[in-house]
Amino acid sequence: MKNKKILIIGSILIFILIIVGVITNYIDSGRVTTNHEPKFCIKTISNNGSKVTYWGLGYKVIRYVGVSANEPYESNIGAKMGSWFMKYELPKVENIEIEYEGKIVTINNIKDIGIIENMLVNSKYNNEICDGINTHKITLNNEIYYIKESCREIQKGEKQANISDEDLKIINQIIEKYR
């Protein structure tokens, strides 16, 4: 009888931890996507102070800082959220070349490179290519990506992926900063 009570109490505690983990993950993911520091995490700083890891219940947020770990969260140069087993390093690319409206723009800010690289590399590509006109030519890691604004697609070789209006707007805003 005693073992049965312990098993029931243990099961209830595990269930409560899972529910609390889901709720805190939901809240913190909303905060991270709006560029705010996560609330329900334990903050650890790397030895050299350039990387801050926030540990939550079943998830973590890794953030790279520009100057010091004490600067505001909004000033980070790279942040990513995932499971406890996620590994995240800043992009190794030093610059990205974008050909747009007949001009070549070189992007060299690490934060902007990370945003564009994340959009291009993490898109889901399939074999359906639209017949639209290439409006952007992006060279990243010796690979060429084309963006077709009319189709809202990214083309990589013989494959394509969809790009949202918001992501396209972000890329165009980054390009405008460097013109």
PDB file of C-alpha atoms in Angstrom:
ATOM      1  CA  MET A   1       0.000   0.000   0.000  1.00  0.00           C
ATOM      2  CA  LYS A   2       2.854   2.368   0.859  1.00  0.00           C
ATOM      3  CA  ASN A   3       4.561   1.788  -2.535  1.00  0.00           C
ATOM      4  CA  LYS A   4       1.292   2.497  -4.341  1.00  0.00           C
ATOM      5  CA  LYS A   5       0.935   5.893  -2.585  1.00  0.00           C
ATOM      6  CA  ILE A   6       4.529   6.801  -3.438  1.00  0.00           C
ATOM      7  CA  LEU A   7       3.956   5.830  -7.075  1.00  0.00           C
ATOM      8  CA  ILE A   8       0.768   7.919  -7.299  1.00  0.00           C
ATOM      9  CA  ILE A   9       2.373  10.960  -5.639  1.00  0.00           C
ATOM     10  CA  GLY A  10       5.440  10.640  -7.901  1.00  0.00           C
ATOM     11  CA  SER A  11       3.244  10.419 -11.002  1.00  0.00           C
ATOM     12  CA  ILE A  12       1.289  13.500  -9.963  1.00  0.00           C
ATOM     13  CA  LEU A  13       4.511  15.483  -9.353  1.00  0.00           C
ATOM     14  CA  ILE A  14       5.917  14.481 -12.754  1.00  0.00           C
ATOM     15  CA  PHE A  15       2.652  15.489 -14.437  1.00  0.00           C
ATOM     16  CA  ILE A  16       2.732  18.877 -12.668  1.00  0.00           C
ATOM     17  CA  LEU A  17       6.377  19.428 -13.737  1.00  0.00           C
ATOM     18  CA  ILE A  18       5.491  18.659 -17.356  1.00  0.00           C
ATOM     19  CA  ILE A  19       2.542  21.097 -17.308  1.00  0.00           C
ATOM     20  CA  VAL A  20       4.670  23.818 -15.673  1.00  0.00           C
ATOM     21  CA  GLY A  21       7.432  23.171 -18.256  1.00  0.00           C
ATOM     22  CA  VAL A  22       4.984  23.570 -21.155  1.00  0.00           C
ATOM     23  CA  ILE A  23       3.556  26.799 -19.713  1.00  0.00           C
ATOM     24  CA  THR A  24       6.953  28.384 -18.968  1.00  0.00           C
ATOM     25  CA  ASN A  25       8.261  27.305 -22.400  1.00  0.00           C
ATOM     26  CA  TYR A  26       5.273  28.990 -24.061  1.00  0.00           C
ATOM     27  CA  ILE A  27       5.755  32.226 -22.113  1.00  0.00           C
ATOM     28  CA  ASP A  28       9.541  32.362 -22.590  1.00  0.00           C
ATOM     29  CA  SER A  29       9.377  31.527 -26.298  1.00  0.00           C
ATOM     30  CA  GLY A  30       7.040  34.499 -26.740  1.00  0.00           C
ATOM     31  CA  ARG A  31       9.458  36.715 -24.858  1.00  0.00           C
ATOM     32  CA  VAL A  32      12.498  35.517 -26.857  1.00  0.00           C
ATOM     33  CA  THR A  33      10.766  36.042 -30.210  1.00  0.00           C
ATOM     34  CA  THR A  34       9.946  39.633 -29.199  1.00  0.00           C
ATOM     35  CA  ASN A  35      13.589  40.182 -28.136  1.00  0.00           C
ATOM     36  CA  HIS A  36      12.993  40.134 -24.362  1.00  0.00           C
ATOM     37  CA  GLU A  37      14.914  38.174 -21.747  1.00  0.00           C
ATOM     38  CA  PRO A  38      13.282  34.862 -20.687  1.00  0.00           C
ATOM     39  CA  LYS A  39      11.686  34.990 -17.217  1.00  0.00           C
ATOM     40  CA  PHE A  40      11.452  31.413 -16.000  1.00  0.00           C
ATOM     41  CA  CYS A  41      15.075  30.342 -16.479  1.00  0.00           C
ATOM     42  CA  ILE A  42      18.354  30.025 -14.624  1.00  0.00           C
ATOM     43  CA  LYS A  43      21.015  32.258 -16.189  1.00  0.00           C
ATOM     44  CA  THR A  44      24.590  30.976 -16.641  1.00  0.00           C
ATOM     45  CA  ILE A  45      27.474  32.904 -18.217  1.00  0.00           C
ATOM     46  CA  SER A  46      30.412  31.283 -20.045  1.00  0.00           C
ATOM     47  CA  ASN A  47      33.958  31.732 -18.742  1.00  0.00           C
ATOM     48  CA  ASN A  48      34.843  34.400 -21.309  1.00  0.00           C
ATOM     49  CA  GLY A  49      31.495  36.207 -20.866  1.00  0.00           C
ATOM     50  CA  SER A  50      30.524  36.126 -24.544  1.00  0.00           C
ATOM     51  CA  LYS A  51      27.785  33.470 -24.251  1.00  0.00           C
ATOM     52  CA  VAL A  52      24.821  33.445 -21.861  1.00  0.00           C
ATOM     53  CA  THR A  53      22.671  30.331 -21.475  1.00  0.00           C
ATOM     54  CA  TYR A  54      19.217  30.430 -19.886  1.00  0.00           C
ATOM     55  CA  TRP A  55      18.063  27.000 -18.609  1.00  0.00           C
ATOM     56  CA  GLY A  56      14.310  26.406 -18.318  1.00  0.00           C
ATOM     57  CA  LEU A  57      12.203  23.295 -17.644  1.00  0.00           C
ATOM     58  CA  GLY A  58      13.090  21.197 -20.708  1.00  0.00           C
ATOM     59  CA  TYR A  59      14.344  24.097 -22.856  1.00  0.00           C
ATOM     60  CA  LYS A  60      17.209  26.550 -23.042  1.00  0.00           C
ATOM     61  CA  VAL A  61      17.992  29.874 -24.664  1.00  0.00           C
ATOM     62  CA  ILE A  62      21.523  30.597 -25.877  1.00  0.00           C
ATOM     63  CA  ARG A  63      22.483  34.226 -26.411  1.00  0.00           C
ATOM     64  CA  TYR A  64      25.723  35.757 -27.629  1.00  0.00           C
ATOM     65  CA  VAL A  65      26.561  39.220 -26.359  1.00  0.00           C
ATOM     66  CA  GLY A  66      28.546  41.957 -28.078  1.00  0.00           C
ATOM     67  CA  VAL A  67      30.352  43.620 -25.172  1.00  0.00           C
ATOM     68  CA  SER A  68      29.488  42.044 -21.823  1.00  0.00           C
ATOM     69  CA  ALA A  69      26.948  39.679 -20.298  1.00  0.00           C
ATOM     70  CA  ASN A  70      25.516  42.612 -18.323  1.00  0.00           C
ATOM     71  CA  GLU A  71      24.370  44.566 -21.393  1.00  0.00           C
ATOM     72  CA  PRO A  72      20.609  44.632 -22.122  1.00  0.00           C
ATOM     73  CA  TYR A  73      19.107  41.496 -23.672  1.00  0.00           C
ATOM     74  CA  GLU A  74      17.946  43.477 -26.710  1.00  0.00           C
ATOM     75  CA  SER A  75      21.603  44.182 -27.630  1.00  0.00           C
ATOM     76  CA  ASN A  76      22.485  40.528 -28.255  1.00  0.00           C
ATOM     77  CA  ILE A  77      24.218  39.568 -31.487  1.00  0.00           C
ATOM     78  CA  GLY A  78      22.596  36.143 -31.717  1.00  0.00           C
ATOM     79  CA  ALA A  79      19.975  34.191 -29.752  1.00  0.00           C
ATOM     80  CA  LYS A  80      18.309  30.827 -30.248  1.00  0.00           C
ATOM     81  CA  MET A  81      15.826  28.772 -28.243  1.00  0.00           C
ATOM     82  CA  GLY A  82      15.549  24.975 -28.226  1.00  0.00           C
ATOM     83  CA  SER A  83      15.771  21.827 -26.103  1.00  0.00           C
ATOM     84  CA  TRP A  84      18.444  21.198 -23.458  1.00  0.00           C
ATOM     85  CA  PHE A  85      20.433  19.241 -26.074  1.00  0.00           C
ATOM     86  CA  MET A  86      20.490  22.033 -28.681  1.00  0.00           C
ATOM     87  CA  LYS A  87      23.883  23.340 -29.764  1.00  0.00           C
ATOM     88  CA  TYR A  88      24.150  26.839 -31.172  1.00  0.00           C
ATOM     89  CA  GLU A  89      27.135  28.738 -32.467  1.00  0.00           C
ATOM     90  CA  LEU A  90      27.208  32.105 -34.171  1.00  0.00           C
ATOM     91  CA  PRO A  91      27.392  31.962 -37.957  1.00  0.00           C
ATOM     92  CA  LYS A  92      30.917  31.431 -39.287  1.00  0.00           C
ATOM     93  CA  VAL A  93      30.191  33.549 -42.365  1.00  0.00           C
ATOM     94  CA  GLU A  94      31.986  36.905 -42.372  1.00  0.00           C
ATOM     95  CA  ASN A  95      29.807  38.511 -45.037  1.00  0.00           C
ATOM     96  CA  ILE A  96      26.965  37.821 -47.450  1.00  0.00           C
ATOM     97  CA  GLU A  97      26.714  39.292 -50.933  1.00  0.00           C
ATOM     98  CA  ILE A  98      23.251  40.143 -52.233  1.00  0.00           C
ATOM     99  CA  GLU A  99      22.650  41.268 -55.799  1.00  0.00           C
ATOM    100  CA  TYR A 100      19.467  43.332 -55.838  1.00  0.00           C
ATOM    101  CA  GLU A 101      18.211  45.799 -58.474  1.00  0.00           C
ATOM    102  CA  GLY A 102      21.487  45.568 -60.393  1.00  0.00           C
ATOM    103  CA  LYS A 103      23.678  46.427 -57.382  1.00  0.00           C
ATOM    104  CA  ILE A 104      25.750  44.167 -55.144  1.00  0.00           C
ATOM    105  CA  VAL A 105      25.319  44.782 -51.432  1.00  0.00           C
ATOM    106  CA  THR A 106      27.729  43.236 -48.904  1.00  0.00           C
ATOM    107  CA  ILE A 107      26.237  42.429 -45.493  1.00  0.00           C
ATOM    108  CA  ASN A 108      28.896  42.224 -42.762  1.00  0.00           C
ATOM    109  CA  ASN A 109      26.994  42.719 -39.482  1.00  0.00           C
ATOM    110  CA  ILE A 110      26.968  39.405 -37.576  1.00  0.00           C
ATOM    111  CA  LYS A 111      23.349  39.875 -36.447  1.00  0.00           C
ATOM    112  CA  ASP A 112      22.094  40.573 -39.984  1.00  0.00           C
ATOM    113  CA  ILE A 113      24.139  37.647 -41.350  1.00  0.00           C
ATOM    114  CA  GLY A 114      22.583  35.367 -38.735  1.00  0.00           C
ATOM    115  CA  ILE A 115      19.052  36.482 -39.628  1.00  0.00           C
ATOM    116  CA  ILE A 116      19.540  35.908 -43.368  1.00  0.00           C
ATOM    117  CA  GLU A 117      21.458  32.645 -42.898  1.00  0.00           C
ATOM    118  CA  ASN A 118      18.732  31.311 -40.585  1.00  0.00           C
ATOM    119  CA  MET A 119      16.037  32.102 -43.178  1.00  0.00           C
ATOM    120  CA  LEU A 120      17.933  30.494 -46.062  1.00  0.00           C
ATOM    121  CA  VAL A 121      19.412  27.422 -44.376  1.00  0.00           C
ATOM    122  CA  ASN A 122      16.416  26.463 -42.212  1.00  0.00           C
ATOM    123  CA  SER A 123      13.790  26.710 -44.971  1.00  0.00           C
ATOM    124  CA  LYS A 124      12.175  23.466 -46.148  1.00  0.00           C
ATOM    125  CA  TYR A 125      13.034  22.951 -49.787  1.00  0.00           C
ATOM    126  CA  ASN A 126      11.141  20.734 -52.266  1.00  0.00           C
ATOM    127  CA  ASN A 127      11.385  20.098 -56.011  1.00  0.00           C
ATOM    128  CA  GLU A 128       8.740  22.528 -57.271  1.00  0.00           C
ATOM    129  CA  ILE A 129      10.235  25.641 -58.866  1.00  0.00           C
ATOM    130  CA  CYS A 130       8.010  28.517 -59.959  1.00  0.00           C
ATOM    131  CA  ASP A 131       8.533  30.446 -63.194  1.00  0.00           C
ATOM    132  CA  GLY A 132       8.936  33.839 -61.501  1.00  0.00           C
ATOM    133  CA  ILE A 133      11.743  36.319 -62.044  1.00  0.00           C
ATOM    134  CA  ASN A 134      14.757  36.224 -59.724  1.00  0.00           C
ATOM    135  CA  THR A 135      14.807  39.502 -57.790  1.00  0.00           C
ATOM    136  CA  HIS A 136      17.580  38.726 -55.277  1.00  0.00           C
ATOM    137  CA  LYS A 137      20.754  36.680 -55.741  1.00  0.00           C
ATOM    138  CA  ILE A 138      22.317  35.788 -52.390  1.00  0.00           C
ATOM    139  CA  THR A 139      25.749  34.172 -52.094  1.00  0.00           C
ATOM    140  CA  LEU A 140      26.243  32.386 -48.766  1.00  0.00           C
ATOM    141  CA  ASN A 141      28.980  29.813 -48.036  1.00  0.00           C
ATOM    142  CA  ASN A 142      29.736  29.446 -51.762  1.00  0.00           C
ATOM    143  CA  GLU A 143      26.081  28.542 -52.404  1.00  0.00           C
ATOM    144  CA  ILE A 144      23.737  30.697 -54.445  1.00  0.00           C
ATOM    145  CA  TYR A 145      20.140  31.357 -53.438  1.00  0.00           C
ATOM    146  CA  TYR A 146      17.609  33.228 -55.560  1.00  0.00           C
ATOM    147  CA  ILE A 147      14.544  34.953 -54.169  1.00  0.00           C
ATOM    148  CA  LYS A 148      11.538  35.331 -56.444  1.00  0.00           C
ATOM    149  CA  GLU A 149       9.299  38.040 -54.994  1.00  0.00           C
ATOM    150  CA  SER A 150       6.393  37.298 -57.350  1.00  0.00           C
ATOM    151  CA  CYS A 151       6.200  33.658 -56.196  1.00  0.00           C
ATOM    152  CA  ARG A 152       7.324  34.320 -52.612  1.00  0.00           C
ATOM    153  CA  GLU A 153       9.967  31.603 -52.994  1.00  0.00           C
ATOM    154  CA  ILE A 154      13.637  30.953 -52.309  1.00  0.00           C
ATOM    155  CA  GLN A 155      15.390  28.832 -54.927  1.00  0.00           C
ATOM    156  CA  LYS A 156      18.457  26.756 -54.089  1.00  0.00           C
ATOM    157  CA  GLY A 157      19.685  24.722 -57.055  1.00  0.00           C
ATOM    158  CA  GLU A 158      16.733  22.730 -58.378  1.00  0.00           C
ATOM    159  CA  LYS A 159      14.662  23.108 -55.192  1.00  0.00           C
ATOM    160  CA  GLN A 160      12.527  25.881 -53.763  1.00  0.00           C
ATOM    161  CA  ALA A 161      11.074  26.945 -50.407  1.00  0.00           C
ATOM    162  CA  ASN A 162       8.388  29.441 -49.495  1.00  0.00           C
ATOM    163  CA  ILE A 163       9.330  32.777 -47.945  1.00  0.00           C
ATOM    164  CA  SER A 164       6.828  34.791 -45.942  1.00  0.00           C
ATOM    165  CA  ASP A 165       6.038  38.430 -46.661  1.00  0.00           C
ATOM    166  CA  GLU A 166       7.501  39.301 -43.257  1.00  0.00           C
ATOM    167  CA  ASP A 167      10.818  37.512 -43.970  1.00  0.00           C
ATOM    168  CA  LEU A 168      11.056  39.158 -47.384  1.00  0.00           C
ATOM    169  CA  LYS A 169      10.420  42.542 -45.759  1.00  0.00           C
ATOM    170  CA  ILE A 170      13.195  41.861 -43.211  1.00  0.00           C
ATOM    171  CA  ILE A 171      15.680  40.966 -45.977  1.00  0.00           C
ATOM    172  CA  ASN A 172      14.790  44.137 -47.899  1.00  0.00           C
ATOM    173  CA  GLN A 173      15.195  46.241 -44.731  1.00  0.00           C
ATOM    174  CA  ILE A 174      18.654  44.739 -44.150  1.00  0.00           C
ATOM    175  CA  ILE A 175      19.610  45.496 -47.760  1.00  0.00           C
ATOM    176  CA  GLU A 176      18.460  49.114 -47.361  1.00  0.00           C
ATOM    177  CA  LYS A 177      20.797  49.551 -44.356  1.00  0.00           C
ATOM    178  CA  TYR A 178      23.813  48.751 -46.530  1.00  0.00           C
ATOM    179  CA  ARG A 179      22.935  50.753 -49.677  1.00  0.00           C
TER     180      ARG A 179
END
